mmCIF file of C-alpha atoms in Angstrom:
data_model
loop_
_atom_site.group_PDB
_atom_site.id
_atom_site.type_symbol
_atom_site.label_atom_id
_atom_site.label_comp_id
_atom_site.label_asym_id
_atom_site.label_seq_id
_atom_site.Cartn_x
_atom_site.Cartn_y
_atom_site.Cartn_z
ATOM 1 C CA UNK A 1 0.000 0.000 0.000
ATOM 2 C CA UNK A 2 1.570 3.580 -1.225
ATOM 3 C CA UNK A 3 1.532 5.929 1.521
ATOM 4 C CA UNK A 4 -0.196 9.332 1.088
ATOM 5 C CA UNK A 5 3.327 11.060 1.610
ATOM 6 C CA UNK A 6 4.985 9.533 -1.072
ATOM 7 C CA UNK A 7 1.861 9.930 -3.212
ATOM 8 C CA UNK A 8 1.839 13.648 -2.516
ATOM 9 C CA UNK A 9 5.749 13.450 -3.293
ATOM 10 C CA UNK A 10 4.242 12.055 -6.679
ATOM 11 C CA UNK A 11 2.101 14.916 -7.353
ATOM 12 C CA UNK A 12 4.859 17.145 -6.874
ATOM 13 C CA UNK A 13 6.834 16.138 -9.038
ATOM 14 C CA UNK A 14 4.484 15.731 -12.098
ATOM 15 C CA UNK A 15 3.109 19.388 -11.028
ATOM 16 C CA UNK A 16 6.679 20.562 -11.600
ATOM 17 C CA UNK A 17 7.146 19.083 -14.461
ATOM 18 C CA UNK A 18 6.429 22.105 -16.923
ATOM 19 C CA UNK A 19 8.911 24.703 -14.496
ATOM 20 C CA UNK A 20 11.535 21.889 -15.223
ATOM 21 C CA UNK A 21 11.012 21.680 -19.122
ATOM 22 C CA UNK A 22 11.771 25.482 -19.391
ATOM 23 C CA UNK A 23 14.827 25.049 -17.213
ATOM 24 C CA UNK A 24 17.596 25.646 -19.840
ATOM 25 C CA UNK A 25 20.162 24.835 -19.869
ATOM 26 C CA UNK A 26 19.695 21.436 -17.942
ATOM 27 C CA UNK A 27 22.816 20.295 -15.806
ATOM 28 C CA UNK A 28 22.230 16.760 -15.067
ATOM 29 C CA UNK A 29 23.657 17.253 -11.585
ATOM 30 C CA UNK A 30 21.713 20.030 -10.783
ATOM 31 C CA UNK A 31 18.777 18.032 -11.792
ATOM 32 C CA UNK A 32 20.335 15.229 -9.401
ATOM 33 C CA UNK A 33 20.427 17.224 -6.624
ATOM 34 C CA UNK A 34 17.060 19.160 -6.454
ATOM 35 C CA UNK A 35 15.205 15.638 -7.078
ATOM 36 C CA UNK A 36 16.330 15.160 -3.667
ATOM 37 C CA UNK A 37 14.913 18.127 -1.986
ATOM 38 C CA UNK A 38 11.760 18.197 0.056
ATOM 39 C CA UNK A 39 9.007 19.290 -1.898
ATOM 40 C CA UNK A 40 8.689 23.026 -0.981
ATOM 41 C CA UNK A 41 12.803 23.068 -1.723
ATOM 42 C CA UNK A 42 11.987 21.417 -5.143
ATOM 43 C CA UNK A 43 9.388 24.028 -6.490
ATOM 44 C CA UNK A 44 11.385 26.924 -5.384
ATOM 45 C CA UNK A 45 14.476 25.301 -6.811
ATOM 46 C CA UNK A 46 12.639 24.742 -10.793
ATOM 47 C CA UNK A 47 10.499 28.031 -10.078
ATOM 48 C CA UNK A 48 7.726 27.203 -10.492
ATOM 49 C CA UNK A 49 5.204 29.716 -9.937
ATOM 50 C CA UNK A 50 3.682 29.863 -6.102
ATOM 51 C CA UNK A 51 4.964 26.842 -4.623
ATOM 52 C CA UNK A 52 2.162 27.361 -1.634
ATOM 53 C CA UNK A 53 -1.005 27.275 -3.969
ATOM 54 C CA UNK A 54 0.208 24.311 -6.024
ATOM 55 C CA UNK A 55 0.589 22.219 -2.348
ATOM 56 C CA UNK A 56 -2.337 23.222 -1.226
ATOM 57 C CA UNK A 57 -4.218 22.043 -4.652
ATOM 58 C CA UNK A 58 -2.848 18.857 -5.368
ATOM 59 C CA UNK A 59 -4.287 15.801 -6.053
ATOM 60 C CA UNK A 60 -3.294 12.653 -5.131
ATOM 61 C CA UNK A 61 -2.508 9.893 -8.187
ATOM 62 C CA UNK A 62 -4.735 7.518 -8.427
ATOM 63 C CA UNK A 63 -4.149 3.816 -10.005
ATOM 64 C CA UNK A 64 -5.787 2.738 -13.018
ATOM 65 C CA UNK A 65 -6.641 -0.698 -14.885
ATOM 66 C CA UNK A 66 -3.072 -0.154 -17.085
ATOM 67 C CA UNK A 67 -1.330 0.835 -13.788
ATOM 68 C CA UNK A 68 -2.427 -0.836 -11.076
ATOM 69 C CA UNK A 69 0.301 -1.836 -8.795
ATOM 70 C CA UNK A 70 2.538 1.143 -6.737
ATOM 71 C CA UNK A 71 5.439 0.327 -4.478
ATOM 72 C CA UNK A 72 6.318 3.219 -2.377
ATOM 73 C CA UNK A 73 10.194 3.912 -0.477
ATOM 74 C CA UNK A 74 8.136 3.002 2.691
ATOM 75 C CA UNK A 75 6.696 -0.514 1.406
ATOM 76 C CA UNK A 76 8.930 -3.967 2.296
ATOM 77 C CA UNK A 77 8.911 -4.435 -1.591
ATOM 78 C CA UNK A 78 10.121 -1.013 -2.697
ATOM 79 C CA UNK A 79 13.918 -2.391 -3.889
ATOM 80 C CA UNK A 80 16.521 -1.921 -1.212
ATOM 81 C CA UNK A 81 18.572 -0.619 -3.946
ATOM 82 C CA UNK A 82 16.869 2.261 -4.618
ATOM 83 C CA UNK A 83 17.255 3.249 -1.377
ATOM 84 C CA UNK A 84 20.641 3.800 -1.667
ATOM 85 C CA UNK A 85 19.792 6.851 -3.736
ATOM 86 C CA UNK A 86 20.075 10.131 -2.474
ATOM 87 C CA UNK A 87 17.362 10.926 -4.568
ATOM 88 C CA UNK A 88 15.354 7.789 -4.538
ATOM 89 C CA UNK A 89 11.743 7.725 -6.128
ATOM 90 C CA UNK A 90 8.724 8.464 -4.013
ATOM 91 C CA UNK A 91 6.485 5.871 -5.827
ATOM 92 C CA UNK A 92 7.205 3.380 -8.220
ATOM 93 C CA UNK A 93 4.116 2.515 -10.310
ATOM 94 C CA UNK A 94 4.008 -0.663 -12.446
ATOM 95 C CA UNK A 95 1.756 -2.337 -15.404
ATOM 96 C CA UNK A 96 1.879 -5.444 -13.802
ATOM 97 C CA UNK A 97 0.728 -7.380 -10.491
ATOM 98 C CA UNK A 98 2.393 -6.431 -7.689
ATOM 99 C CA UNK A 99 3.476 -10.323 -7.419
ATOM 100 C CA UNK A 100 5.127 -9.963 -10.758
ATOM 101 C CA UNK A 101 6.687 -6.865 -9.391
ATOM 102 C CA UNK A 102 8.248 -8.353 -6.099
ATOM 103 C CA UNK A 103 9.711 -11.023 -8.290
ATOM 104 C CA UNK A 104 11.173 -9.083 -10.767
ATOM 105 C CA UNK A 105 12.287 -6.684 -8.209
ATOM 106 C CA UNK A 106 13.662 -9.723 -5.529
ATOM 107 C CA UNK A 107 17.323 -9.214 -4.785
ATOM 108 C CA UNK A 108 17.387 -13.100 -5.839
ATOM 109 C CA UNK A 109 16.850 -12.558 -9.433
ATOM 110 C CA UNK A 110 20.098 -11.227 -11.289
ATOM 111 C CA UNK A 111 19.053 -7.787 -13.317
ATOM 112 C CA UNK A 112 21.771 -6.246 -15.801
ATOM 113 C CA UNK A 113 21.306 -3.130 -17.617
ATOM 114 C CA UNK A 114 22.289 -2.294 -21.113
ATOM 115 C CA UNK A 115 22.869 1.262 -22.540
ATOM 116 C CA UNK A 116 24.839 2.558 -25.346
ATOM 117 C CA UNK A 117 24.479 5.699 -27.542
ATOM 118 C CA UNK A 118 21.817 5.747 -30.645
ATOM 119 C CA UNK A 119 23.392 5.254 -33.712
ATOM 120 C CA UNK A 120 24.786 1.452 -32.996
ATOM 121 C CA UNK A 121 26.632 -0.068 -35.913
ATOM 122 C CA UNK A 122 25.897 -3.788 -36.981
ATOM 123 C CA UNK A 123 28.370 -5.255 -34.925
ATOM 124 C CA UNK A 124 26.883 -3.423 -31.636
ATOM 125 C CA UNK A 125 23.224 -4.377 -33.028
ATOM 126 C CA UNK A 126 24.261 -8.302 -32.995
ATOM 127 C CA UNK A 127 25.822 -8.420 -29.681
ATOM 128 C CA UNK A 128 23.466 -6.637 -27.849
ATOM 129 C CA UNK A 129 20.722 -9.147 -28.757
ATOM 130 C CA UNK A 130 22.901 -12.060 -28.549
ATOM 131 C CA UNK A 131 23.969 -10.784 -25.089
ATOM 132 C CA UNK A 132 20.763 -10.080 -24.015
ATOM 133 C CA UNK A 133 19.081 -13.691 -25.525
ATOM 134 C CA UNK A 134 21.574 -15.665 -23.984
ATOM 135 C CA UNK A 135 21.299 -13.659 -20.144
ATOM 136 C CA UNK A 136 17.593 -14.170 -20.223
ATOM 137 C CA UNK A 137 17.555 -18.027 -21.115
ATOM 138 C CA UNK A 138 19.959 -18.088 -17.936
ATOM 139 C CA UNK A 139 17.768 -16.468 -16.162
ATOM 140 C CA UNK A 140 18.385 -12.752 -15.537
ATOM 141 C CA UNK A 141 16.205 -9.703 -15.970
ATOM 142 C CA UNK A 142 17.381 -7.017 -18.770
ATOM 143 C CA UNK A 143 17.070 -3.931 -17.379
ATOM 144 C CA UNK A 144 16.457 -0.611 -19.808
ATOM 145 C CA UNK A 145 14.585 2.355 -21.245
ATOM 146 C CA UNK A 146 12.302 1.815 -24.481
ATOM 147 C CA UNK A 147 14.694 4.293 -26.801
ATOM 148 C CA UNK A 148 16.432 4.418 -30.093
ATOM 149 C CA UNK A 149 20.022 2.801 -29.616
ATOM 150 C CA UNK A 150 20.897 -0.703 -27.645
ATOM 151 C CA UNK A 151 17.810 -0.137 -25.222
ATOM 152 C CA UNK A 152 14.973 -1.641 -27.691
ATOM 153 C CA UNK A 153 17.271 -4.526 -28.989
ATOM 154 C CA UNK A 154 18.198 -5.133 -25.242
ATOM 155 C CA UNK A 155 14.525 -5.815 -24.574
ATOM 156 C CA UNK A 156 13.835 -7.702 -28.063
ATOM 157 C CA UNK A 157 17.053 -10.393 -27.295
ATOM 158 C CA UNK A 158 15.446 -10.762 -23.749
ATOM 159 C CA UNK A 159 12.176 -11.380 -24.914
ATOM 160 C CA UNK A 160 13.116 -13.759 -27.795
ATOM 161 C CA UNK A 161 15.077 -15.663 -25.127
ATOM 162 C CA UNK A 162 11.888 -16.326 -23.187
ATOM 163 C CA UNK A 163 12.911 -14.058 -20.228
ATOM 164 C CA UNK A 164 12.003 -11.056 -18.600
ATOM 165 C CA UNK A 165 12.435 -7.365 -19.075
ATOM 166 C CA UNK A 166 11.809 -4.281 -17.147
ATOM 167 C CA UNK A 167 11.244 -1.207 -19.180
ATOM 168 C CA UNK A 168 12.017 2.061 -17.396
ATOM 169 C CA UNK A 169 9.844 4.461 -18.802
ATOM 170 C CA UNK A 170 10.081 8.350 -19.091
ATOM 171 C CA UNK A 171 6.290 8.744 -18.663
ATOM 172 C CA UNK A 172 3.436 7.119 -17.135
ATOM 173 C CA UNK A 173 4.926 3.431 -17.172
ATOM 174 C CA UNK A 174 1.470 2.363 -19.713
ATOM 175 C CA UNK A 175 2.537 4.976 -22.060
ATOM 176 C CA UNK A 176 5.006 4.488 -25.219
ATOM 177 C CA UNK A 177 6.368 7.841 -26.157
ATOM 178 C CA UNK A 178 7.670 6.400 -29.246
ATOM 179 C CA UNK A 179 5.033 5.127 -31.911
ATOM 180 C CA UNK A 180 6.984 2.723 -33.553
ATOM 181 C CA UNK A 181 8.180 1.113 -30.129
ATOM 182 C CA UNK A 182 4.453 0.582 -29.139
ATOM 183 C CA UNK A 183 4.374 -3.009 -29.986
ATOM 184 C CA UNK A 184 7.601 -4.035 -28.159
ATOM 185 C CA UNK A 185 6.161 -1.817 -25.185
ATOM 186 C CA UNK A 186 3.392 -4.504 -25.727
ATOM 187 C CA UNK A 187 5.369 -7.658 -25.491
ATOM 188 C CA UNK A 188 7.576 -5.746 -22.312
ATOM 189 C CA UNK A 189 3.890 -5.708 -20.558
ATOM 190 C CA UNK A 190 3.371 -9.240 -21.400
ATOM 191 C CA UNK A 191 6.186 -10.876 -19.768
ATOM 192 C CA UNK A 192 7.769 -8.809 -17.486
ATOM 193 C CA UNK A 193 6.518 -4.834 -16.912
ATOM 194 C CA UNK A 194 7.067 -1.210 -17.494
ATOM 195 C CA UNK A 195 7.740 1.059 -14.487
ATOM 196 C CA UNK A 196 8.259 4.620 -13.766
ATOM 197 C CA UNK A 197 8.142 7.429 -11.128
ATOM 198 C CA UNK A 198 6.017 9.496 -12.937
ATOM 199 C CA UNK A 199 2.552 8.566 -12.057
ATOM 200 C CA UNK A 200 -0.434 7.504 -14.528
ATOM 201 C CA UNK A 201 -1.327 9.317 -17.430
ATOM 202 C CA UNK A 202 1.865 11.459 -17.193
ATOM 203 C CA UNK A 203 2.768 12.836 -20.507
ATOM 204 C CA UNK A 204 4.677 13.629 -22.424
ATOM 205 C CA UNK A 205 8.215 12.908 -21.239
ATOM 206 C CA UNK A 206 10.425 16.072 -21.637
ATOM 207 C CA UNK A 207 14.813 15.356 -21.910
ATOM 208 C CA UNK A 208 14.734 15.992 -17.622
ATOM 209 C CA UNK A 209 12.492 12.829 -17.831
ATOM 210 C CA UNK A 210 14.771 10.662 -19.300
ATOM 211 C CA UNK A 211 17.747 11.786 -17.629
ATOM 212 C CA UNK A 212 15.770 11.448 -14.447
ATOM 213 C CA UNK A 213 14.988 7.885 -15.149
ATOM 214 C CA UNK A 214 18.933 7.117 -15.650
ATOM 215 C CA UNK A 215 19.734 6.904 -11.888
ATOM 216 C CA UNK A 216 16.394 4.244 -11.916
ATOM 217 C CA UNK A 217 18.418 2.372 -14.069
ATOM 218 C CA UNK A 218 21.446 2.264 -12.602
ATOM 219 C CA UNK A 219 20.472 1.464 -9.380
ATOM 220 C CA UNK A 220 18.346 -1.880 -10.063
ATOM 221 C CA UNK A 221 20.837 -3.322 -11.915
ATOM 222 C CA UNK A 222 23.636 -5.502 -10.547
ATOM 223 C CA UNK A 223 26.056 -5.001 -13.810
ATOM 224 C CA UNK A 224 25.572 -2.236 -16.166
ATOM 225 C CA UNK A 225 26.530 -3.372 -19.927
ATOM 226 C CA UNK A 226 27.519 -0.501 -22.298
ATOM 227 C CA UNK A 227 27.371 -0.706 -26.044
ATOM 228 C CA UNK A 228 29.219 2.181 -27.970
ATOM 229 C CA UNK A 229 28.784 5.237 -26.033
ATOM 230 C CA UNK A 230 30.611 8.127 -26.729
ATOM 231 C CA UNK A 231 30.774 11.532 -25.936
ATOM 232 C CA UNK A 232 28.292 12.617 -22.905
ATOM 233 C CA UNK A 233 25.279 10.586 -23.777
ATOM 234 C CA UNK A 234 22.619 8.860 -21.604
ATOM 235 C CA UNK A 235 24.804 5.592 -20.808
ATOM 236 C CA UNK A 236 27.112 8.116 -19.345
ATOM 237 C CA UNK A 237 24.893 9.621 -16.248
ATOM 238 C CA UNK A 238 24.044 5.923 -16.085
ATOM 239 C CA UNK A 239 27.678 4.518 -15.706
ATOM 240 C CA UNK A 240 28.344 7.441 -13.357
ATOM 241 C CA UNK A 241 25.714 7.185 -11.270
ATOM 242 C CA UNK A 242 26.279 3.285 -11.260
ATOM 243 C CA UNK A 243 29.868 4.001 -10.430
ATOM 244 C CA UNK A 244 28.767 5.623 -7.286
ATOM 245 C CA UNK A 245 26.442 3.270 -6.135
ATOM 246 C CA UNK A 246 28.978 0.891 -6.704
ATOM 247 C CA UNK A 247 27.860 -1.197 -9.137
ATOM 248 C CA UNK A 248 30.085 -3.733 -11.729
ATOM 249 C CA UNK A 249 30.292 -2.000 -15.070
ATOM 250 C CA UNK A 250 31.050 -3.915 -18.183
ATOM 251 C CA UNK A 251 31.872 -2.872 -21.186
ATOM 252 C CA UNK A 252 31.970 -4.448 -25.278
ATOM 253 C CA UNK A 253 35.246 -3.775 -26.624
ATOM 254 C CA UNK A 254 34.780 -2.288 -30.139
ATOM 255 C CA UNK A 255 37.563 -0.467 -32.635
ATOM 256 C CA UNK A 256 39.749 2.519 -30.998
ATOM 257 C CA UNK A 257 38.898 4.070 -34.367
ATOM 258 C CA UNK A 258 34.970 4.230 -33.913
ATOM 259 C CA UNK A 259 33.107 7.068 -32.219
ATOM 260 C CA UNK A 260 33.116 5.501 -29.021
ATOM 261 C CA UNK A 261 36.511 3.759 -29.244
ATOM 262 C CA UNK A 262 38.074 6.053 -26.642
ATOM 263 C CA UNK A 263 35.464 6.446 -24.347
ATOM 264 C CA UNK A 264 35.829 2.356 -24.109
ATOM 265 C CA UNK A 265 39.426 2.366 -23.714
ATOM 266 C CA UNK A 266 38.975 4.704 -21.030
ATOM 267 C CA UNK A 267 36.641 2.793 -19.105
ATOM 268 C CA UNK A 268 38.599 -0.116 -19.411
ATOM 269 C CA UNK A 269 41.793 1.023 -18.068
ATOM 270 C CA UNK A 270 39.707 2.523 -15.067
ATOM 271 C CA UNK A 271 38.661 -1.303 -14.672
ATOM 272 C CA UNK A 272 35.582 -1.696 -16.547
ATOM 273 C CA UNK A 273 35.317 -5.601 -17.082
ATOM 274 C CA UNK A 274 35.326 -6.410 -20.900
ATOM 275 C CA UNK A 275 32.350 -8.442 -21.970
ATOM 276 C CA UNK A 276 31.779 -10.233 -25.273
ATOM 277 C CA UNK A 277 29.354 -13.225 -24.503
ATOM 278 C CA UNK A 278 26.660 -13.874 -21.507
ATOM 279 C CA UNK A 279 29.006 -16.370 -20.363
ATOM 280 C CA UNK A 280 31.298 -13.041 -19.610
ATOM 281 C CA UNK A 281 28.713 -11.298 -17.731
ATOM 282 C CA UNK A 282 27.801 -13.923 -15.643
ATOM 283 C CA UNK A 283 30.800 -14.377 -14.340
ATOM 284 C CA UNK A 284 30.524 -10.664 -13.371
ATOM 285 C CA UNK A 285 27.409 -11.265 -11.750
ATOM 286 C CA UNK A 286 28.460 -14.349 -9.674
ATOM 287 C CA UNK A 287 32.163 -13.728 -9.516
ATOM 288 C CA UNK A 288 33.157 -17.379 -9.077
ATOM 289 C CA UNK A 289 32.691 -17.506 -12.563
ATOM 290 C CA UNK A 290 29.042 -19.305 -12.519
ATOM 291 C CA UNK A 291 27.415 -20.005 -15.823
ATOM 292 C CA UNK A 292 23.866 -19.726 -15.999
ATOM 293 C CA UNK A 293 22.358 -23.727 -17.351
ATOM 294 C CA UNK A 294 21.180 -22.793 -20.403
ATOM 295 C CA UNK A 295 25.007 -21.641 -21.755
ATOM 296 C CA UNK A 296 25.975 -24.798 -21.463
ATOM 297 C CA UNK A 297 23.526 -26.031 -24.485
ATOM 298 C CA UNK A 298 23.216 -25.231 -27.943
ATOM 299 C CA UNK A 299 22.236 -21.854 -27.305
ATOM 300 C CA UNK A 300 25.660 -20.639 -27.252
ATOM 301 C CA UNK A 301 26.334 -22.109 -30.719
ATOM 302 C CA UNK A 302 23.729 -20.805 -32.252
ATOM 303 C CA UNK A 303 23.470 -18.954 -36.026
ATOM 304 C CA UNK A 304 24.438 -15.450 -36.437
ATOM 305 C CA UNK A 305 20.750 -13.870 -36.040
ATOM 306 C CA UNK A 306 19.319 -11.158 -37.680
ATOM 307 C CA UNK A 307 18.710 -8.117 -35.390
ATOM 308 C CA UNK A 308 15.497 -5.867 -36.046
ATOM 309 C CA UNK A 309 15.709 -2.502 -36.615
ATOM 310 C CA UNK A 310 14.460 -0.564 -34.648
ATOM 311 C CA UNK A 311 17.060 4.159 3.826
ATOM 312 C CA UNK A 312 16.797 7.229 5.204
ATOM 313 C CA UNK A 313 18.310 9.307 2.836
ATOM 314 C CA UNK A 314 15.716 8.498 0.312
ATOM 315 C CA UNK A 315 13.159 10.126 2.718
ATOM 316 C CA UNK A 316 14.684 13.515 2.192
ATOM 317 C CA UNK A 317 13.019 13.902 -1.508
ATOM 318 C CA UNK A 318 9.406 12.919 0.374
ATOM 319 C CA UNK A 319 8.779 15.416 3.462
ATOM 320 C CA UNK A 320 6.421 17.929 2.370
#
């Protein structure tokens, strides 16, 4: 059951959502830090326009039919991870049961996240699904937004491996905000669920969204995959924030001479583990070098495929 102080935390946040579109230009770590301030703090901090008369007028989100499960930072489900962001979500809501949710979310069930700038070449395409099939027949959750670059493939290798996916959204966790993502949103519903901070019927996701939803990211997963990401992209505030937390990053070797061939180099010498195979990242995720049961079948001989184209500290954000 959500709390009505995290739902009012909700509220807040969606209300201001408009004072935070206008904000430009957007430092991520500004954005970082006044997530974490109480709710007065946060509307005086975006500007929005009398912080008083938009607390006193607030209403409370509600769940619907498409969203009807919440975990709030005060529930025994909410992920313990999570927690261990300064500026830890209020609410989670979910598309799917809240059983569904607890198992997903269960510190028992391995969750790796992939991210990677947008314009992947064919290489990057192919071993992000391969990667992604062969972690999910082992058994582990994919963890990753529904957006142009690694993040949709991520989701389609996990899927076509019979697993699981969580799909961090930028909006109301029902919503697609891309059109021609709307049937793998679909299939991410089906067998494993879409979440978000940002309560029902939120829309539409504005760039603070998505960089928001970065530190969501980072912070479920246990290992963090990157797939060509250069320059100061999306995977980045994910890696750093992951960094902090502590997390394992991993990273797919590719050519010094592509865009993101230094950036890789970089993160390797500062002790990124080099991945290639599922086999790799498992042995990340278990350190003894475990394989997951379903590497040790065909599935890791199988044909090139073709890849589609497409505590306490987290109650400082939620005092009024």
């Amino acid at each position: 059951m959500v709390c009505s102080l995290c739902l009012r935390r909700s509220a807040v946040l969606a209300a201001a959502a408009p004072a935070l579109a206008r904000r430009s230009p957007l430092h991520e770590q500004w954005l970082l830090g006044v997530l974490g301030l109480p709710n007065e703090g946060l509307l005086r901090a975006v500007r929005a326009k009398d912080p008083h008369w938009i607390l006193r007028r607030l209403r409370l989100p509600e769940l619907t039919d498409s969203v009807p499960t919440a975990l709030c930072c005060h529930d025994a489900g909410y992920p313990r991870t999570l927690l261990q962001l300064p500026n830890a979500p209020a609410v989670l809501y979910a598309t799917c049961s809240a059983e569904r949710l607890r198992g997903l979310l269960s510190p028992a069930s391995p969750r790796v996240a992939i991210v990677g700038s947008r314009g992947l070449t064919p290489y990057a395409k192919e071993i992000t699904f391969t990667l992604t099939r062969d972690l999910a027949r082992a058994g582990v959750t994919v963890v990753s937004s529904v957006n142009e670059g690694p993040d949709g493939i991520a989701h389609e290798g996990a899927l076509d491996g019979g697993g699981r996916s969580i799909a961090v959204m930028a909006c109301s966790p029902e919503i697609s905000h891309l059109a021609w993502q709307a049937p793998l949103h679909q299939r991410i519903l089906a067998h494993g669920t879409a979440i978000s901070e940002f309560p029902p019927g939120f829309y539409e996701p504005q760039r603070w969204c998505f960089l928001a939803s970065r530190r969501i990211i980072a912070a479920l997963a246990d290992v963090i995959v990157i797939v060509e990401a250069g320059g100061f992209t999306n995977a980045a505030l994910t890696t750093k924030i992951a960094t902090e937390l502590g997390r394992d990053i991993a990273v797919v070797p590719t050519r010094f001479t592509d865009p993101s061939g230094n950036r890789i180099l970089w993160l390797l010498k500062d002790g990124a583990h080099p991945v290639a195979t599922a086999e790799d990242v498992l042995e990340v995720i278990h350190r003894a070098g475990l394989r997951g049961p379903a590497l040790h079948g065909p599935a890791l001989h199988d044909p090139p495929i073709s890849v589609p184209t497409i505590g306490e500290p987290a109650l400082q954000g939620v005092a009024a």
